[in-house]
Each structure stands twice: as structure tokens, then as C-alpha cells.
Amino acid sequence: MKKRKIVLVTGMSGAGKTSAMAVLEDMGYHCIDRFPSFLIDNLVNEIHSGKTVGFDNVALSVTAKDFDIFYQTFKNMDAEVIVLFLDASKEQLLLRYKYNRRNHPLVVAGLANGLEEAIDAEIKEFSAIKSSATIIIDTTFLTAQNLTSRIQRFFSIEGKRTLTLSFISFGYRKGLPRDADLVFDVRFLNNPYWEESLRAQTGNDPAVYSYVINDEKTQEFLKHIESFLDYAFEKYVEESKHLLTIAIGCTGGQHRSVSVVNWLYDHYRKDYTAFKDHRDVVEVKHD
């Protein structure tokens, strides 16, 4: 019998929990926001009874204060419990609140004197929860469409729960992807930027891809990284990890990192559920 799936949606205020819950609801999850923790036994009994239609897949938006009671209770059920943590940089959260002219929940509750103090308090409050999260999505650089796409990938009800690989190319000029589990620097590879005919193209173009991937130095690198990733993926599967984000970086995120991510994606998608994102290709013109 297929296990029930329970998703605990938590994370920083302003990082996209409401949007995530809306996507999950559209996907067929029974979504519950701000369910009172003192009624959790009633909810568990309802889920166990099987009388309520749609309770096979449940998503709950949970605060830091109530997280432990929900997590421990559901872990003792015969269900697959997934913790989705939504995060964003402090700078981005400040911008979102100022742009939307909303009050932070901790300010409204009188637990913080201002927006920055409230965000700092939440960062501290969520530190332990974040470290134990099943899936972390950093929305700092994500559009609403990007967030929707990622949630649909990771939480498909029909999809089998195996290790999902997310390959991301990026440019060091714009900083590391904050949600990366593994980061590899490929700035030592020969750079197509210095070939005038390739400069305006990206690793998505056959000429650039061929230049990068067929180079002897890249071939040696791919041999070593494939050996490491094969071992790492096997161990992550043993630890029941749901999502692994592998980031490949070059100077601007246009040529080398894009080519390598495309190679890795094509190589591993035969055996794993795999996705790829090229974070900086649109915005960056030079590598």
C-alpha cells in the first residue's frame, strides 16, 4: 500500500510559503494553513480514518514555534514526511517587505521592534529546522514561475520518491547559489570567451558545447567528477535524501558551467529524475 505523503511547509516569512502552498493545492494536496497545534490529535485521527477524501496527500504550513510537535507527531505515523523549507537572503526579504508594504508577523505580534530585527530573530529561530529539512528552496533569485516549476518537479503525486538531481550553472560574479549541496568550480577549463566567434554564444549552443566538452582538460575533469558523483549519489540514496542540488560555476555563468551542466544532466537523467537550470545565462553577456 502506498504511504500517505505529508509535507510540512515552513521557512522564512516572505520567502514564498503562501505561494508554495497554493501550488501544492493546485497539484491535489489537501492544504491546511495555521492549523492549531493543540488539535493535532484530531487531525491525525482524521487522516488515519480515511473517511475524508483527499487526505492521502496533505500539506501543512507550519511556524517555527509549532514545528517540533507537528514533525514528531507525523514521524510516528505510517507516512512519508517531507519538510519543505523556503528561504531567501536577508537583503531580499527586506526588499520584498518594503515593496509590498506588509508588516512582518513578529512585528505584528509585538515580538520585534522592526523589520530587520524580526528577520534576524527568524533566522535564529529557524536555524535548527533548516538543518533538518528534506528540501530547501532558496527563492532569492527565483520568479514565481521558477518556484512553481520546482515545486511541481519535487512533489508530483504520481512521481516515485527517488533521489532527484537538480543541476545549476552559475557565474561567480553573482555569487554562489544559496541552496546548493555540492559546488564545483570549472574556471580552470579553457574559456570559449576568448574565441571571438563563440563569445556571444552560450553552452546551450552546439559550437560552444563542443569546444568545452571535447577539450582534453574537460574530458579529464568529467572522468573525475563522474566517479565522485556516482559514489555520492549512491550514499545519498542510502540516507533517503530526496533532493540534491549540484552547482557548477564559471566566471560569468554563460559558457563553461552551462556546457558542463548540460553534459551532467544528459548523463544522469537516464538513471535519476534530473532537472537543470542555467541561472545566469539570460542576464550575463560575458564569461
Short mmCIF file of N, CA, C and O in Angstrom, two decimals, residues 185-247:
data_model
loop_
_atom_site.label_atom_id
_atom_site.label_comp_id
_atom_site.label_asym_id
_atom_site.label_seq_id
_atom_site.Cartn_x
_atom_site.Cartn_y
_atom_site.Cartn_z
N ASP A 185 33.83 24.25 -9.15
CA ASP A 185 34.37 25.42 -9.85
C ASP A 185 35.06 24.95 -11.13
O ASP A 185 36.02 24.18 -11.08
N VAL A 186 34.58 25.41 -12.30
CA VAL A 186 35.19 24.99 -13.57
C VAL A 186 35.90 26.15 -14.27
O VAL A 186 36.10 26.13 -15.48
N ARG A 187 36.32 27.13 -13.51
CA ARG A 187 37.03 28.27 -14.11
C ARG A 187 38.41 27.90 -14.62
O ARG A 187 39.03 28.67 -15.33
N PHE A 188 38.90 26.72 -14.28
CA PHE A 188 40.20 26.29 -14.77
C PHE A 188 40.12 25.72 -16.19
O PHE A 188 41.15 25.51 -16.85
N LEU A 189 38.89 25.44 -16.66
CA LEU A 189 38.74 24.92 -18.02
C LEU A 189 39.00 26.01 -19.05
O LEU A 189 38.84 27.20 -18.77
N ASN A 190 39.40 25.61 -20.23
CA ASN A 190 39.65 26.58 -21.30
C ASN A 190 38.37 27.34 -21.63
O ASN A 190 37.29 26.75 -21.73
N ASN A 191 38.50 28.65 -21.79
CA ASN A 191 37.34 29.54 -21.86
C ASN A 191 36.99 29.93 -23.30
O ASN A 191 37.78 30.60 -23.97
N PRO A 192 35.79 29.58 -23.78
CA PRO A 192 35.36 29.96 -25.13
C PRO A 192 35.23 31.47 -25.32
O PRO A 192 35.16 31.95 -26.46
N TYR A 193 35.18 32.21 -24.22
CA TYR A 193 35.05 33.66 -24.32
C TYR A 193 36.17 34.26 -25.15
O TYR A 193 35.98 35.27 -25.83
N TRP A 194 37.34 33.64 -25.11
CA TRP A 194 38.49 34.19 -25.81
C TRP A 194 38.51 33.82 -27.29
O TRP A 194 39.41 34.24 -28.03
N GLU A 195 37.50 33.04 -27.72
CA GLU A 195 37.31 32.78 -29.14
C GLU A 195 36.22 33.73 -29.62
O GLU A 195 35.06 33.61 -29.23
N GLU A 196 36.58 34.66 -30.45
CA GLU A 196 35.64 35.73 -30.84
C GLU A 196 34.36 35.18 -31.44
O GLU A 196 33.26 35.70 -31.20
N SER A 197 34.45 34.09 -32.20
CA SER A 197 33.26 33.53 -32.86
C SER A 197 32.31 32.88 -31.86
O SER A 197 31.13 32.66 -32.16
N LEU A 198 32.81 32.58 -30.66
CA LEU A 198 31.98 31.90 -29.65
C LEU A 198 31.53 32.82 -28.52
O LEU A 198 30.69 32.45 -27.71
N ARG A 199 32.10 34.00 -28.47
CA ARG A 199 31.91 34.88 -27.32
C ARG A 199 30.45 35.19 -27.03
O ARG A 199 30.01 35.20 -25.87
N ALA A 200 29.67 35.45 -28.05
CA ALA A 200 28.27 35.85 -27.85
C ALA A 200 27.33 34.66 -27.68
O ALA A 200 26.14 34.85 -27.43
N GLN A 201 27.87 33.44 -27.80
CA GLN A 201 27.04 32.25 -27.65
C GLN A 201 27.12 31.73 -26.21
O GLN A 201 27.83 32.28 -25.38
N THR A 202 26.38 30.66 -25.95
CA THR A 202 26.39 30.06 -24.61
C THR A 202 26.64 28.56 -24.73
O THR A 202 26.67 28.01 -25.85
N GLY A 203 26.74 27.91 -23.58
CA GLY A 203 26.93 26.47 -23.57
C GLY A 203 25.73 25.70 -24.08
O GLY A 203 25.80 24.48 -24.24
N ASN A 204 24.63 26.38 -24.36
CA ASN A 204 23.47 25.75 -24.98
C ASN A 204 23.63 25.64 -26.49
O ASN A 204 22.84 24.95 -27.15
N ASP A 205 24.60 26.38 -27.04
CA ASP A 205 24.87 26.34 -28.47
C ASP A 205 25.86 25.22 -28.79
O ASP A 205 26.87 25.06 -28.08
N PRO A 206 25.62 24.46 -29.84
CA PRO A 206 26.48 23.32 -30.16
C PRO A 206 27.96 23.65 -30.28
O PRO A 206 28.81 22.87 -29.84
N ALA A 207 28.28 24.80 -30.87
CA ALA A 207 29.69 25.14 -31.08
C ALA A 207 30.43 25.33 -29.76
O ALA A 207 31.55 24.86 -29.57
N VAL A 208 29.79 26.04 -28.82
CA VAL A 208 30.39 26.26 -27.51
C VAL A 208 30.45 24.95 -26.73
O VAL A 208 31.47 24.62 -26.11
N TYR A 209 29.36 24.21 -26.75
CA TYR A 209 29.31 22.92 -26.03
C TYR A 209 30.44 22.00 -26.51
O TYR A 209 31.15 21.38 -25.70
N SER A 210 30.61 21.92 -27.82
CA SER A 210 31.65 21.07 -28.39
C SER A 210 33.03 21.55 -27.98
O SER A 210 33.91 20.74 -27.64
N TYR A 211 33.23 22.86 -28.01
CA TYR A 211 34.53 23.44 -27.65
C TYR A 211 34.90 23.07 -26.20
O TYR A 211 36.04 22.70 -25.92
N VAL A 212 33.92 23.19 -25.31
CA VAL A 212 34.18 22.93 -23.89
C VAL A 212 34.31 21.44 -23.61
O VAL A 212 35.29 20.97 -23.02
N ILE A 213 33.31 20.66 -24.02
CA ILE A 213 33.23 19.26 -23.63
C ILE A 213 34.31 18.40 -24.30
O ILE A 213 34.85 17.48 -23.68
N ASN A 214 34.65 18.69 -25.54
CA ASN A 214 35.63 17.87 -26.25
C ASN A 214 37.08 18.23 -25.93
O ASN A 214 38.00 17.53 -26.38
N ASP A 215 37.28 19.28 -25.16
CA ASP A 215 38.63 19.66 -24.77
C ASP A 215 39.22 18.59 -23.85
O ASP A 215 38.53 18.03 -22.99
N GLU A 216 40.50 18.31 -24.01
CA GLU A 216 41.16 17.26 -23.23
C GLU A 216 41.07 17.53 -21.72
O GLU A 216 40.86 16.61 -20.93
N LYS A 217 41.21 18.78 -21.33
CA LYS A 217 41.15 19.12 -19.91
C LYS A 217 39.75 18.85 -19.34
O LYS A 217 39.61 18.34 -18.22
N THR A 218 38.71 19.16 -20.12
CA THR A 218 37.34 18.91 -19.68
C THR A 218 37.07 17.41 -19.58
O THR A 218 36.42 16.96 -18.63
N GLN A 219 37.57 16.65 -20.53
CA GLN A 219 37.37 15.21 -20.51
C GLN A 219 37.96 14.59 -19.25
O GLN A 219 37.37 13.70 -18.63
N GLU A 220 39.15 15.07 -18.86
CA GLU A 220 39.78 14.58 -17.64
C GLU A 220 38.94 14.94 -16.41
O GLU A 220 38.74 14.13 -15.50
N PHE A 221 38.42 16.18 -16.40
CA PHE A 221 37.59 16.64 -15.29
C PHE A 221 36.31 15.81 -15.19
O PHE A 221 35.92 15.38 -14.10
N LEU A 222 35.66 15.57 -16.32
CA LEU A 222 34.40 14.82 -16.32
C LEU A 222 34.61 13.39 -15.82
O LEU A 222 33.73 12.84 -15.14
N LYS A 223 35.74 12.80 -16.13
CA LYS A 223 36.03 11.46 -15.65
C LYS A 223 36.08 11.44 -14.12
O LYS A 223 35.52 10.54 -13.48
N HIS A 224 36.73 12.46 -13.53
CA HIS A 224 36.85 12.51 -12.07
C HIS A 224 35.53 12.87 -11.39
O HIS A 224 35.16 12.27 -10.37
N ILE A 225 34.81 13.84 -11.94
CA ILE A 225 33.56 14.26 -11.29
C ILE A 225 32.50 13.17 -11.42
O ILE A 225 31.70 12.95 -10.50
N GLU A 226 32.50 12.44 -12.52
CA GLU A 226 31.54 11.34 -12.68
C GLU A 226 31.79 10.26 -11.62
O GLU A 226 30.84 9.75 -11.01
N SER A 227 33.06 9.93 -11.40
CA SER A 227 33.41 8.94 -10.39
C SER A 227 32.95 9.38 -9.01
O SER A 227 32.36 8.59 -8.25
N PHE A 228 33.19 10.65 -8.67
CA PHE A 228 32.78 11.16 -7.37
C PHE A 228 31.26 11.18 -7.22
O PHE A 228 30.71 10.75 -6.21
N LEU A 229 30.56 11.69 -8.24
CA LEU A 229 29.11 11.81 -8.15
C LEU A 229 28.43 10.45 -8.09
O LEU A 229 27.44 10.28 -7.37
N ASP A 230 28.94 9.48 -8.83
CA ASP A 230 28.37 8.13 -8.77
C ASP A 230 28.40 7.62 -7.33
O ASP A 230 27.42 7.05 -6.83
N TYR A 231 29.53 7.82 -6.67
CA TYR A 231 29.67 7.38 -5.28
C TYR A 231 28.75 8.18 -4.36
O TYR A 231 28.03 7.62 -3.53
N ALA A 232 28.76 9.53 -4.53
CA ALA A 232 27.97 10.40 -3.66
C ALA A 232 26.48 10.13 -3.80
O ALA A 232 25.75 10.04 -2.80
N PHE A 233 26.01 9.97 -5.02
CA PHE A 233 24.58 9.74 -5.24
C PHE A 233 24.13 8.44 -4.57
O PHE A 233 23.05 8.37 -3.98
N GLU A 234 24.95 7.42 -4.69
CA GLU A 234 24.62 6.14 -4.06
C GLU A 234 24.46 6.28 -2.55
O GLU A 234 23.53 5.74 -1.95
N LYS A 235 25.37 7.06 -1.93
CA LYS A 235 25.31 7.25 -0.48
C LYS A 235 24.12 8.12 -0.08
O LYS A 235 23.50 7.88 0.96
N TYR A 236 23.81 9.12 -0.89
CA TYR A 236 22.65 9.96 -0.58
C TYR A 236 21.35 9.16 -0.67
O TYR A 236 20.41 9.37 0.11
N VAL A 237 21.28 8.24 -1.62
CA VAL A 237 20.10 7.38 -1.73
C VAL A 237 19.97 6.52 -0.48
O VAL A 237 18.87 6.34 0.07
N GLU A 238 21.10 5.98 0.01
CA GLU A 238 21.08 5.18 1.23
C GLU A 238 20.58 5.97 2.43
O GLU A 238 19.97 5.43 3.35
N GLU A 239 20.85 7.28 2.43
CA GLU A 239 20.41 8.15 3.52
C GLU A 239 19.01 8.70 3.30
O GLU A 239 18.54 9.56 4.04
N SER A 240 18.34 8.24 2.23
CA SER A 240 16.96 8.64 1.91
C SER A 240 16.83 10.14 1.64
O SER A 240 15.82 10.76 1.97
N LYS A 241 17.86 10.73 1.06
CA LYS A 241 17.77 12.15 0.68
C LYS A 241 16.88 12.27 -0.55
O LYS A 241 16.99 11.48 -1.49
N HIS A 242 16.01 13.26 -0.57
CA HIS A 242 15.06 13.42 -1.66
C HIS A 242 15.60 14.28 -2.81
O HIS A 242 15.30 14.02 -3.96
N LEU A 243 16.33 15.31 -2.47
CA LEU A 243 16.78 16.26 -3.49
C LEU A 243 18.24 16.62 -3.27
O LEU A 243 18.64 16.90 -2.14
N LEU A 244 19.01 16.62 -4.34
CA LEU A 244 20.41 17.02 -4.28
C LEU A 244 20.64 18.07 -5.36
O LEU A 244 20.35 17.84 -6.54
N THR A 245 21.14 19.23 -4.96
CA THR A 245 21.40 20.31 -5.90
C THR A 245 22.90 20.43 -6.14
O THR A 245 23.67 20.64 -5.20
N ILE A 246 23.29 20.27 -7.40
CA ILE A 246 24.70 20.31 -7.78
C ILE A 246 24.93 21.57 -8.62
O ILE A 246 24.33 21.73 -9.68
N ALA A 247 25.76 22.47 -8.11
CA ALA A 247 26.00 23.74 -8.79
C ALA A 247 27.38 23.72 -9.46
O ALA A 247 28.37 23.33 -8.84
#
